[in-house]
Coordinates of C-alpha atoms in Angstrom, one line a residue:
X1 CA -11.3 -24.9 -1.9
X2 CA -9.5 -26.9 -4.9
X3 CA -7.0 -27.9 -1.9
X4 CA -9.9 -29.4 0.4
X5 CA -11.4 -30.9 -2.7
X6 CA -8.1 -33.2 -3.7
X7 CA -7.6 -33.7 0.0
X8 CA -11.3 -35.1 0.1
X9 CA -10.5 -36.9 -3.4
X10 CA -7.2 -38.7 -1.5
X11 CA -8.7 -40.1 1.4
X12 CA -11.2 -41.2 -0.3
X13 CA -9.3 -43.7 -2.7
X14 CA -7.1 -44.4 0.4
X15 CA -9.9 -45.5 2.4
X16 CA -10.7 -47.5 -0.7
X17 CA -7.9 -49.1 -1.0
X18 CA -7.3 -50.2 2.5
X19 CA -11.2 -52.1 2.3
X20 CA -9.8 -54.5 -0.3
X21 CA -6.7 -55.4 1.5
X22 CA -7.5 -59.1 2.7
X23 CA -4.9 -59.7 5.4
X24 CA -5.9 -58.5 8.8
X25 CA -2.2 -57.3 9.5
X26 CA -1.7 -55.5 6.6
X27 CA -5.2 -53.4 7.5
X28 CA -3.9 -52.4 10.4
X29 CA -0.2 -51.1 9.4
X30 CA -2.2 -49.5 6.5
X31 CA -4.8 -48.1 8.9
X32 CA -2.4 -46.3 10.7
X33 CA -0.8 -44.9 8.1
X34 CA -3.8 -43.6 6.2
X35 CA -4.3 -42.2 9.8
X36 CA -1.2 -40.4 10.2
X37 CA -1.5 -39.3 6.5
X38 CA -4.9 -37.5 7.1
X39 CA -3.6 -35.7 10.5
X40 CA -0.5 -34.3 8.2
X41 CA -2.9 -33.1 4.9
X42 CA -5.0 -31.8 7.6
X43 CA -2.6 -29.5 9.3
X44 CA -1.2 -28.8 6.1
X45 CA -4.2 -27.6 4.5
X46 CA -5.6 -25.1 7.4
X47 CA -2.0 -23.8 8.3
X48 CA -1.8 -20.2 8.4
X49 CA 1.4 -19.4 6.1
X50 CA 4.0 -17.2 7.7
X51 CA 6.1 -14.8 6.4
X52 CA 9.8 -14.4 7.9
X53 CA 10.0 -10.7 8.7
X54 CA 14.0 -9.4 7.9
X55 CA 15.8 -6.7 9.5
X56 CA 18.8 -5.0 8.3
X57 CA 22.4 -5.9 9.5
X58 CA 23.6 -2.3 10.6
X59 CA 26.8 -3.6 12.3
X60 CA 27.6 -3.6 8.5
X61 CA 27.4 -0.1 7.9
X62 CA 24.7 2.7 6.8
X63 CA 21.9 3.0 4.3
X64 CA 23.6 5.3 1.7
X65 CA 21.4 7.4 -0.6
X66 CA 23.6 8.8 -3.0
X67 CA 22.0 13.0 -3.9
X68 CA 23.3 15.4 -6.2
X69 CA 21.5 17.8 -4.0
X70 CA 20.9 18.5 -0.6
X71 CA 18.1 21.4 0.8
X72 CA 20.7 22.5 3.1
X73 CA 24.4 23.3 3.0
X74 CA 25.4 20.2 4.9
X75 CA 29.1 19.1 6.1
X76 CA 30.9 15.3 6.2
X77 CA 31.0 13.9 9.1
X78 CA 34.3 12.4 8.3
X79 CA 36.2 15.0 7.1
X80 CA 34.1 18.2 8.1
X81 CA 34.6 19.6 4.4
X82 CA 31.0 21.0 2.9
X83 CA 29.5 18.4 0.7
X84 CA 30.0 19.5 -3.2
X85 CA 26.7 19.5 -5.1
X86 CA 27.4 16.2 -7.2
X87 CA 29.7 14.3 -4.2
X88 CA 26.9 14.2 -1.9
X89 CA 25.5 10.9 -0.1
X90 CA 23.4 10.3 3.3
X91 CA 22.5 7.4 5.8
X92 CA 18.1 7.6 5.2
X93 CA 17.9 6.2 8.4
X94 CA 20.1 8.2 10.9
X95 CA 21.5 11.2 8.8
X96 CA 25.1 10.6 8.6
X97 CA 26.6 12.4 5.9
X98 CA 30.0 11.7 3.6
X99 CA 31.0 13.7 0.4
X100 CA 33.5 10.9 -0.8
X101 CA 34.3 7.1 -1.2
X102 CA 36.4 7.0 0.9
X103 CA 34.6 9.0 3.6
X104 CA 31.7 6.5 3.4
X105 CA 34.0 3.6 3.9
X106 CA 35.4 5.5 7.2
X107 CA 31.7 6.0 8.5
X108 CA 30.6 2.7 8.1
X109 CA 33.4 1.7 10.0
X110 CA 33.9 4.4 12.7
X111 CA 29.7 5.9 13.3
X112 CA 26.7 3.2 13.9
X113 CA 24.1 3.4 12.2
X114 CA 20.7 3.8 13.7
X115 CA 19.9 0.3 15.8
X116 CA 17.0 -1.6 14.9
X117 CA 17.1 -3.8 18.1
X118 CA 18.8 -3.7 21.0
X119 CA 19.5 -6.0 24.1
X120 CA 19.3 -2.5 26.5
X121 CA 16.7 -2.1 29.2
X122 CA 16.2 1.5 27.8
X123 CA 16.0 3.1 24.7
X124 CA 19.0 5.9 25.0
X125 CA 19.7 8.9 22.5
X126 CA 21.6 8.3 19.1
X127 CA 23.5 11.5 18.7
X128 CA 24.2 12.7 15.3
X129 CA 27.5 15.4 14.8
X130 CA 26.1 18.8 12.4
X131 CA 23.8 18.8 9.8
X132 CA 21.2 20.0 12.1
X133 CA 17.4 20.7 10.7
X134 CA 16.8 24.3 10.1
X135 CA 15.1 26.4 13.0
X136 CA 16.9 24.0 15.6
X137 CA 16.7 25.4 19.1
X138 CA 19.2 23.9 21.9
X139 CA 16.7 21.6 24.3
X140 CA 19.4 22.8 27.2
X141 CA 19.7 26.5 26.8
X142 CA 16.8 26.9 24.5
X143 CA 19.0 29.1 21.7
X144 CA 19.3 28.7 17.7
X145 CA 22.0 26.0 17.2
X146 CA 23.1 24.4 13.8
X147 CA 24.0 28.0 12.4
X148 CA 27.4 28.2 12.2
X149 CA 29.2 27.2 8.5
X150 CA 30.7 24.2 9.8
X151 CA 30.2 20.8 11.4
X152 CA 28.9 21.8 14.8
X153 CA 26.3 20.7 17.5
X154 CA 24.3 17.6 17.9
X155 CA 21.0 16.3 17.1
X156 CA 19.1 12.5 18.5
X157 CA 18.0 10.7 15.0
X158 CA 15.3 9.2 17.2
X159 CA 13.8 11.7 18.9
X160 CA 15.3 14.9 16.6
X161 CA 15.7 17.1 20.1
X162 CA 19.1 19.4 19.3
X163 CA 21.6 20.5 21.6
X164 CA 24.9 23.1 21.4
X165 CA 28.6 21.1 21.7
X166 CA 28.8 22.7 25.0
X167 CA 25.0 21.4 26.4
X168 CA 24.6 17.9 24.8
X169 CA 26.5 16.9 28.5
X170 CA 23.5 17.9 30.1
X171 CA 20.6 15.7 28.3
X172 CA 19.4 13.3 30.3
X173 CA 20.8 9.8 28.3
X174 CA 17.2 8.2 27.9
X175 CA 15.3 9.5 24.9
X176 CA 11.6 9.7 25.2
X177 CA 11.5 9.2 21.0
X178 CA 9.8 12.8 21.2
X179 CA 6.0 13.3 20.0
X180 CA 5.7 10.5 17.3
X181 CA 6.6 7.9 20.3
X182 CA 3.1 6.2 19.6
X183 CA 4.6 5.6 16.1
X184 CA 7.3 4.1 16.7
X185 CA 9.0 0.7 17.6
X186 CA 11.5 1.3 20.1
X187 CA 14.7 -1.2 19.3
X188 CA 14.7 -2.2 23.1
X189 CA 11.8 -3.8 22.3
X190 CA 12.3 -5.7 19.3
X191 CA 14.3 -9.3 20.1
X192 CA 15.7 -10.8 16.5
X193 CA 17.0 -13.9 15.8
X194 CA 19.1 -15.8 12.8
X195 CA 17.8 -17.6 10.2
X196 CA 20.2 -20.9 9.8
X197 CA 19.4 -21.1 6.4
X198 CA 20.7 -17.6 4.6
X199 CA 23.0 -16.1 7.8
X200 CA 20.4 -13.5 7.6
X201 CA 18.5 -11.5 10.4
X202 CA 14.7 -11.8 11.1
X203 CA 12.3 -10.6 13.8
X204 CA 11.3 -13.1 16.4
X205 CA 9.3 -10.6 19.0
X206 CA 7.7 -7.4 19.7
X207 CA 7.5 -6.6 23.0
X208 CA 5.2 -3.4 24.2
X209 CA 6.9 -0.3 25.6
X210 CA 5.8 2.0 28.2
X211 CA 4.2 4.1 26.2
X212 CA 0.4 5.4 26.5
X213 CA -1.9 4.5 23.5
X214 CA 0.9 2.9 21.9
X215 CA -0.4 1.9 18.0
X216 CA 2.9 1.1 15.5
X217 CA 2.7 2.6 12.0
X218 CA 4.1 0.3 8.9
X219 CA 4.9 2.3 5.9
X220 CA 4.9 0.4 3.1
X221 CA 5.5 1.8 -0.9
X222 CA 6.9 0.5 -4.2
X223 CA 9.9 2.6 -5.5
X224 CA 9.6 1.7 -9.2
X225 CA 6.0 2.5 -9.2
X226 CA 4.2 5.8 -10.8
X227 CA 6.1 8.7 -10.7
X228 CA 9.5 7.0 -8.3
X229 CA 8.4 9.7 -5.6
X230 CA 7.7 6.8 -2.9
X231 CA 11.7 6.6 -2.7
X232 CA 12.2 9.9 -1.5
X233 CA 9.1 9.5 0.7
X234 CA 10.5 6.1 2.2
X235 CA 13.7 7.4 3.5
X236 CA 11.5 10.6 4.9
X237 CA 9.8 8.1 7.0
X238 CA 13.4 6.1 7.8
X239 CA 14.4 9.1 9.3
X240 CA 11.5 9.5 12.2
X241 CA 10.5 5.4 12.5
X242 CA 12.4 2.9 13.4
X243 CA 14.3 1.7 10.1
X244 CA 12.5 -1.7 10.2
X245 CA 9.1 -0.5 10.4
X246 CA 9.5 1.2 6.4
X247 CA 9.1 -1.7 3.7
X248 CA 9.7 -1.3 0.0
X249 CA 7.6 -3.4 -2.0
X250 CA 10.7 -3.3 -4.8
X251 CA 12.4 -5.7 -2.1
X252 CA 10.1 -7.4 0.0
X253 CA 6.5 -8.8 -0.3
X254 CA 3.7 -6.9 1.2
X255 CA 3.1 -10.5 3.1
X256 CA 6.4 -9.9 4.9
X257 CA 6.0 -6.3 6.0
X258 CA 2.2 -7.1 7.1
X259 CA 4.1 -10.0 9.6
X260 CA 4.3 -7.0 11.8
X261 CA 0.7 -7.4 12.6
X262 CA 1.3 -11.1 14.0
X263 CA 4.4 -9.8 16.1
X264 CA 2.8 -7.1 17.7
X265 CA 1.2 -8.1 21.1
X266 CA -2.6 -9.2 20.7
X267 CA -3.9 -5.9 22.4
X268 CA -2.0 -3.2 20.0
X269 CA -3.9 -2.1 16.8
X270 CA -1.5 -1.8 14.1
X271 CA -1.3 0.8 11.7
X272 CA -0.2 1.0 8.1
X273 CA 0.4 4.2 5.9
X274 CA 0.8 2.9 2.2
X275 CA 2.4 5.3 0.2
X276 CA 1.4 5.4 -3.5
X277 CA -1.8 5.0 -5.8
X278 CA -5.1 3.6 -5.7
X279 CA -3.6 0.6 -7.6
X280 CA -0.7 -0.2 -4.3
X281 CA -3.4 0.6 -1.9
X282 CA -5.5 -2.5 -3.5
X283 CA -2.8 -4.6 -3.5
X284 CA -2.0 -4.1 0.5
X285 CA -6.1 -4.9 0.9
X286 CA -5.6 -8.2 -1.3
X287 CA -2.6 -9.1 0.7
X288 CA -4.3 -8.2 4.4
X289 CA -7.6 -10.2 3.2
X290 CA -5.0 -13.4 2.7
X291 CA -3.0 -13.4 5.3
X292 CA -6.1 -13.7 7.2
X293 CA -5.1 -11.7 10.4
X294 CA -6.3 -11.8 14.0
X295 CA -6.5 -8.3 14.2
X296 CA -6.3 -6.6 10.5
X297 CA -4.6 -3.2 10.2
X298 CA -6.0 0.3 10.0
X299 CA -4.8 1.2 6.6
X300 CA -4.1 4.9 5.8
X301 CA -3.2 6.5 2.4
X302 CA -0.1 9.0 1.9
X303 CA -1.4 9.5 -2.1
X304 CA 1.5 9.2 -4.5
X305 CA -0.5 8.3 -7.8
X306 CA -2.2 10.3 -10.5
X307 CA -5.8 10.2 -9.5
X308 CA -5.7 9.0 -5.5
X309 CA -9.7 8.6 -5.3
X310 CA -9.7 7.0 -2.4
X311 CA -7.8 9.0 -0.8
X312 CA -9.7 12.2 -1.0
X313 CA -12.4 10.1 0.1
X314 CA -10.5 9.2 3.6
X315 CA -9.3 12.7 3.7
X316 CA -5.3 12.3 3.3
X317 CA -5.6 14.8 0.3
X318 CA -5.2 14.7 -3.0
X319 CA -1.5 14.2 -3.8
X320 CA 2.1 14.7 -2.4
X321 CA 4.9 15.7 -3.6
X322 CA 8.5 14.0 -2.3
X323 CA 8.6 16.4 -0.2
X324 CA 6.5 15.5 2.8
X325 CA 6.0 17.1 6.3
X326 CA 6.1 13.6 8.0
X327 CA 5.8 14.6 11.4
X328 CA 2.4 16.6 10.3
X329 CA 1.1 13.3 8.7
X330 CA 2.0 11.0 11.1
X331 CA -0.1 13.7 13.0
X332 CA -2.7 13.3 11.0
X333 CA -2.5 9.6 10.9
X334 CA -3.0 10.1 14.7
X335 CA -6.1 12.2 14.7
X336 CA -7.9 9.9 12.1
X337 CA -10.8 7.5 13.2
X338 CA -11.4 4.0 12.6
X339 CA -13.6 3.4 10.0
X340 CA -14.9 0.6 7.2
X341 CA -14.9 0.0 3.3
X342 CA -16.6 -1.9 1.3
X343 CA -14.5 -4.5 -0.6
X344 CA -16.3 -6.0 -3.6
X345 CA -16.3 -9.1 -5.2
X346 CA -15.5 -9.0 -9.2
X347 CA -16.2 -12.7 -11.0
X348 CA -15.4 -13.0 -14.6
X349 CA -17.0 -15.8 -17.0
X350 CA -16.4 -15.5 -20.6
X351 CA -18.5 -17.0 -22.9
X352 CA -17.4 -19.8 -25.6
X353 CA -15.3 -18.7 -28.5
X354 CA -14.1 -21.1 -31.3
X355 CA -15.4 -23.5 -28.6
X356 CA -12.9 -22.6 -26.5
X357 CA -13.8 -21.4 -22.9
X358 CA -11.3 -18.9 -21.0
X359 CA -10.6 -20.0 -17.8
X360 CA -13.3 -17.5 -14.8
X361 CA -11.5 -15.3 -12.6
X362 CA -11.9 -12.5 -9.9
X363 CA -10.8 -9.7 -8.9
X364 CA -11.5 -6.9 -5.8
X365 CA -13.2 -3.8 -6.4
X366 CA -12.5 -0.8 -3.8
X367 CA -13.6 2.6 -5.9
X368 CA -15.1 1.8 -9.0
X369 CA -15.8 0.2 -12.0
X370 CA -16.5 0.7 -15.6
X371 CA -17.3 -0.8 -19.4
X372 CA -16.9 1.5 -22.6
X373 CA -15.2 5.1 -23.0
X374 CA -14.2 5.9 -19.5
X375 CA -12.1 2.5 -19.5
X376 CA -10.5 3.7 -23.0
X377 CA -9.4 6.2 -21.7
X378 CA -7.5 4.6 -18.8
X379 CA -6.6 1.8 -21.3
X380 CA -4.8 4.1 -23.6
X381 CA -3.0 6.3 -21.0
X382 CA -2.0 3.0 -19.3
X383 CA -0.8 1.9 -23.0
X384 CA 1.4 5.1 -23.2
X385 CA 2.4 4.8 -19.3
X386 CA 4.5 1.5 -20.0
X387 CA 5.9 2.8 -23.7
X388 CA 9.7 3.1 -23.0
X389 CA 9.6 6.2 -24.3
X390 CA 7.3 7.5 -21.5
X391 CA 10.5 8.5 -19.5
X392 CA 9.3 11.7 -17.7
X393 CA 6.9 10.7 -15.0
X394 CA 5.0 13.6 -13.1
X395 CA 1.1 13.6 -11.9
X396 CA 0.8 16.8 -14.1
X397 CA 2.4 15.5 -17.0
X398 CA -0.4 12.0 -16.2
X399 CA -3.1 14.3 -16.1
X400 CA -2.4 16.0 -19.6
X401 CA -2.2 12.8 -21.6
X402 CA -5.0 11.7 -19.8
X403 CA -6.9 14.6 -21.1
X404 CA -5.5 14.1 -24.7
X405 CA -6.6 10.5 -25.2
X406 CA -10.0 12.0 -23.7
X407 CA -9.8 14.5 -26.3
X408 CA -9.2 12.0 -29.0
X409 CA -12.5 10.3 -28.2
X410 CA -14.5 13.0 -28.4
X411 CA -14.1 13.0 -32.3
X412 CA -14.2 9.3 -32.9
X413 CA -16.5 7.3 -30.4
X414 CA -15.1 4.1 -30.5
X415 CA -17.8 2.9 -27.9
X416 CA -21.2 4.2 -29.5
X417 CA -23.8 2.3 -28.9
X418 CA -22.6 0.5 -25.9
X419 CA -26.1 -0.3 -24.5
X420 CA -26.4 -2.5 -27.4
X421 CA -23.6 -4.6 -26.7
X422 CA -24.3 -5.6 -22.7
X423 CA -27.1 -6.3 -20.4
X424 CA -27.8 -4.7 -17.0
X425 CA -29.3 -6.3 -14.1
X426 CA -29.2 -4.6 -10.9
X427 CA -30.5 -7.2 -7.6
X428 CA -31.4 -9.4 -10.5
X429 CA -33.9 -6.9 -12.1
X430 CA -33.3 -6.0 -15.9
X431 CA -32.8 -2.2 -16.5
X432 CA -33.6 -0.6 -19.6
X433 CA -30.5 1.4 -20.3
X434 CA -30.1 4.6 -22.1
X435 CA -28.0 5.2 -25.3
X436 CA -24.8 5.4 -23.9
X437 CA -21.0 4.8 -24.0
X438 CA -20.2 3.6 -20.9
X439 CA -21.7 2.6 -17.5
X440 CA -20.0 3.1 -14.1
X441 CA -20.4 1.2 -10.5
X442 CA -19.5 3.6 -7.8
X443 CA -18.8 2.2 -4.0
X444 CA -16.8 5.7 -3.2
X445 CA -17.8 9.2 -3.9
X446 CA -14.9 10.3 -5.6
X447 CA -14.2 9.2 -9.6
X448 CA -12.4 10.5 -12.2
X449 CA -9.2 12.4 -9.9
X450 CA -11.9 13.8 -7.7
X451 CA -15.3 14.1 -9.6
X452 CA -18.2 13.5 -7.3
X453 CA -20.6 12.6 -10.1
X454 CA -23.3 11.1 -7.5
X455 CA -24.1 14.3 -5.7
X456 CA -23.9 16.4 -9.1
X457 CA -26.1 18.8 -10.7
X458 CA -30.1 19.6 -9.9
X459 CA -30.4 15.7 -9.3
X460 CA -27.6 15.6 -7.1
X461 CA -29.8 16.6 -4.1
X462 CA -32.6 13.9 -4.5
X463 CA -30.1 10.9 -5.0
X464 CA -29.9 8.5 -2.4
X465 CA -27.4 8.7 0.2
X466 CA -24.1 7.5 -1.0
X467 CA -22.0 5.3 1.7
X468 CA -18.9 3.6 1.2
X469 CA -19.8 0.9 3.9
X470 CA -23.6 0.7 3.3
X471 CA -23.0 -2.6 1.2
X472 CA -24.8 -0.4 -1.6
X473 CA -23.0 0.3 -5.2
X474 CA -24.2 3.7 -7.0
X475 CA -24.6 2.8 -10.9
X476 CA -24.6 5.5 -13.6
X477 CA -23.9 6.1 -17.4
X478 CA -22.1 8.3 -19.3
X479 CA -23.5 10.1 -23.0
X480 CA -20.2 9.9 -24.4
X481 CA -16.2 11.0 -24.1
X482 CA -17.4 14.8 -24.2
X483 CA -20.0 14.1 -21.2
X484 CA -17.0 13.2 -19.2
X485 CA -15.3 16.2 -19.8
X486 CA -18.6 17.9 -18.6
X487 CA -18.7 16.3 -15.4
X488 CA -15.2 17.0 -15.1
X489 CA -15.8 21.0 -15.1
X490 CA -18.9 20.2 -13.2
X491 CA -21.5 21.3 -16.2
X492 CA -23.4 18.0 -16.3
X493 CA -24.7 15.2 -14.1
X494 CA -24.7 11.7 -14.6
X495 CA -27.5 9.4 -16.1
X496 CA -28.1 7.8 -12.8
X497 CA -29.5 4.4 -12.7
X498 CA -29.9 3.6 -9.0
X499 CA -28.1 1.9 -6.2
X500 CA -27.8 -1.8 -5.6
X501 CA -26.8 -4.9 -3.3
X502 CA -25.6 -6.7 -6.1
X503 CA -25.3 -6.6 -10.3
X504 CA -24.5 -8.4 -13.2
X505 CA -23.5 -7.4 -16.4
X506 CA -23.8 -9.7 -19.5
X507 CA -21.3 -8.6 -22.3
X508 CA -22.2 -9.5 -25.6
X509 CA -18.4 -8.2 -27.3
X510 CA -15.7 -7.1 -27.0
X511 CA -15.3 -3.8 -25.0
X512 CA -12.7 -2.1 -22.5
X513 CA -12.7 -2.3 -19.0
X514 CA -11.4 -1.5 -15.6
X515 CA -11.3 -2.0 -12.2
X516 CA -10.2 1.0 -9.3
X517 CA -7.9 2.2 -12.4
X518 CA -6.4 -1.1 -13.9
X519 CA -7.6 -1.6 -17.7
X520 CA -7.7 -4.3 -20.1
X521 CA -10.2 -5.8 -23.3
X522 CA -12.9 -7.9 -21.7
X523 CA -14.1 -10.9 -23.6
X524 CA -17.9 -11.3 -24.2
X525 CA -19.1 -13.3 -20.9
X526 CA -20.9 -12.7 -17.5
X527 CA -19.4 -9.7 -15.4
X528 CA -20.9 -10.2 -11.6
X529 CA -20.6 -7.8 -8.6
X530 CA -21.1 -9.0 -5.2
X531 CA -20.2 -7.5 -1.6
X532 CA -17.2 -10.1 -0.4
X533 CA -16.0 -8.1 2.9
X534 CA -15.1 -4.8 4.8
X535 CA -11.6 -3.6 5.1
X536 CA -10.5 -1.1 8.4
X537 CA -9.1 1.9 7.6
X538 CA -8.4 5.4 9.0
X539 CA -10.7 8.4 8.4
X540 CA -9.8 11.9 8.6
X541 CA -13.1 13.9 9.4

């Protein structure tokens, strides 16, 4: 809007301008530029930015992940020598293994990688040497293979069939890309091009393979976030997907891994897994409500975080481990239906201090919401997140801290008498509130790492229906640190104050706050809630 607004603001002292020229010639030279001018603002401020989408070089060698353990006694394919407990490294995207320096250096140069694109008609098998998953079973003669103590047999890094030394002559050359094809991006489909400017690779087109109810999945995670499991989980998912489809948000934007949605032919619904917290899973919706897509993504969760509301809610779980079954959640990703959430405008207007006015702002809200103890809390474990001495990060380890800084409140009550210090109005109509520490706005069912405080206690069963795409927010308050606690073991209820299309909250000081986790101080001002859009995601019933 500011854009349109200087645009309007230009013109307008242009078209000035050119009224007070006197000369007829000069009018029209100026006429036509102011002409030209307006086409070019024009076009610049409705185009659609794009995001250049960049693929790996692998004609330069593998994606090494240096281990200093493997869950399997696993051999170089170089040398042939078992891999030593602190030697070890691995291609994440087609298996290769080397125990050495100089055993890397010989792989990159003697065994490709897995291809991203390809110029073939059809997608053929990528055999891999040894090192086959456990419980492998020959595709030819249907025995164990892989269980000798040496380098031996093969397996397809696309489609993971295995196959003795002595069969692998017999499989057919074309791989099928096994029962996850719907997930994947075959590199015979995938045409690249490169950029002038950096020598680099990037995508130019997707086409569609033959391949009934074909629907990509994008994984996207941040390695350096929470508890550094999305790493691990990454290069699981390198290992089934095509490479290119698997974006770390450490390295590249979430814009640029979303550009997959405006490759992908017009008639394919695109699918993205986002693999960490509540807090990651926000920022993808932010970034997919920006871009302004033709077709938006379904979104699914693989929950990495501490609390991973929203996930429970969609039915992915409660939390993983690095150690993930991807082909049984990419199964699951599969089975799940389309479905729609509730995204929620947050606007932010502090009141004059000193006579000084902080700037409004907004924010999105896709859980919840909260003012007074329950945002302490979070505001204190986020503190002691981001000390550097916080060096050991592990959801159980989250939860205990978490628990302590509850604790801690119990005994001191830093936010009594909250209903003093804020005004409630729900679809513009004043509530009287209760004496209370803190008040909550719901739009899931899940709070608190899996609390379902709506639906709780002998009031539980007479609340009104909750819905997370009803355009309806659940608001309720909480006695104190100790009540949380309660609801946590599931001995209270909540103070329930009703449901509503839209609500404002008038702060009168300074109090903590947060939004779907994130915490900060809030100012005295004007804290208003309004519905702003739906975002699709995936559903597991």
């Amino acid at each position: 809007m500011e854009c349109i607004r200087l645009t309007g603001s230009f013109i307008a002292k242009l078209t000035s301008f050119i009224t007070q020229m006197s000369d007829t010639t000069e009018q029209i030279v100026l006429s036509i530029i102011f002409a030209l001018t307006v086409i070019v603002v024009v076009k610049l401020t409705n185009r659609r930015h794009h995001y250049d989408l960049h693929a790996r070089d692998v004609m330069k060698g593998h994606r090494w992940c240096v281990t200093g353990m493997f869950s399997r006694p696993c051999y170089c394919n170089i040398c042939e020598k078992l891999i030593m407990v602190s030697d070890g490294a691995f291609c994440d995207s087609c298996g290769v293994c080397a125990n050495s320096p100089e055993c890397i250096v010989a792989a990159d140069k003697t065994l490709p990688c897995k291809l991203i694109a390809t110029k073939a008609l059809v997608h053929k098998h990528h055999w891999i040497r040894g090192n086959l998953p456990l419980n492998a079973h020959c595709m030819v003669c249907e025995r164990d293979c892989g269980t000798e103590p040496k380098l031996n047999d093969w397996w397809c890094c696309w489609c993971h069939l295995s196959a003795h030394d002595a069969c692998v002559q017999s499989m057919a050359e074309v791989c099928d890309l096994g029962e996850l094809k719907a997930c994947i991006v075959p590199p015979n489909c995938i045409r690249l091009k490169l950029s002038r400017m950096r020598k680099t690779l990037l995508f130019k087109e997707v086409s569609r393979p033959e391949v009934p109810n074909w629907s990509p999945v994008i994984v996207i995670g941040n390695r350096k976030s929470g508890s550094n499991e999305a790493d691990s989980v990454l290069s699981s998912f390198r290992n089934f997907l095509n490479p290119a489809q698997v974006k770390d948000l450490a390295d590249h934007p979430p814009e640029e891994a979303l550009e997959w949605c405006r490759l992908l032919p017009s008639d394919v619904q695109c699918r993205v897994v986002v693999a960490g917290g509540d807090g990651t899973v926000g920022w993808i919706f932010n970034a997919i409500h920006k871009m302004k897509l033709m077709k938006s993504p379904l979104v699914a969760v693989l929950p990495l975080g501490t609390g991973n509301d929203l996930s429970r809610i969609l039915g992915f779980g409660e939390g993983h481990s690095r150690y993930v079954d991807i082909v049984e959640y990419l199964q699951e990703v599969n089975s799940a239906k389309p479905a729609k959430l509730d995204r929620w405008k947050v606007h932010f207007i502090s009141n004059w201090n000193l006579g000084i006015r902080i700037p409004a702002r907004e924010c999105f809200m896709n859980n919840y919401l909260s003012v007074g103890v329950d945002a302490l809390v979070t505001l204190n474990f986020d503190r002691a997140r981001q000390s550097p001495f916080y060096i050991c990060r592990n959801r159980l380890l989250n939860k205990m801290i978490y628990f302590t800084f509850g604790t801690k409140d119990v005994f001191e009550h830093e936010c009594k008498d909250l209903d003093q210090k804020l005004d409630l109005y729900m679809d513009q109509q004043k509530v009287e509130l209760p004496n209370m520490e803190a008040v909550v706005v719901l739009n899931i069912a899940s709070w608190g790492a899996g609390v379902r405080p709506w639906t709780m206690g002998a009031g539980g069963a007479d609340a009104p229906k909750q819905d997370f795409s009803d355009g309806l927010l659940e608001v309720f308050c909480l006695a104190s640190s100790f009540h949380i606690a309660q609801l946590q073991l599931g001995l209270s209820e909540p103070i329930r104050l009703g449901q509503c299309s839209t609500l404002k909250l008038c702060l009168k000081g300074m109090a903590p706050m947060q939004v779907d986790g994130e915490p900060w101080e809030q100012y005295p001002g004007t804290i208003v809630v309004s519905h702003s859009h739906q975002a699709s995601v995936l559903l597991r019933e």
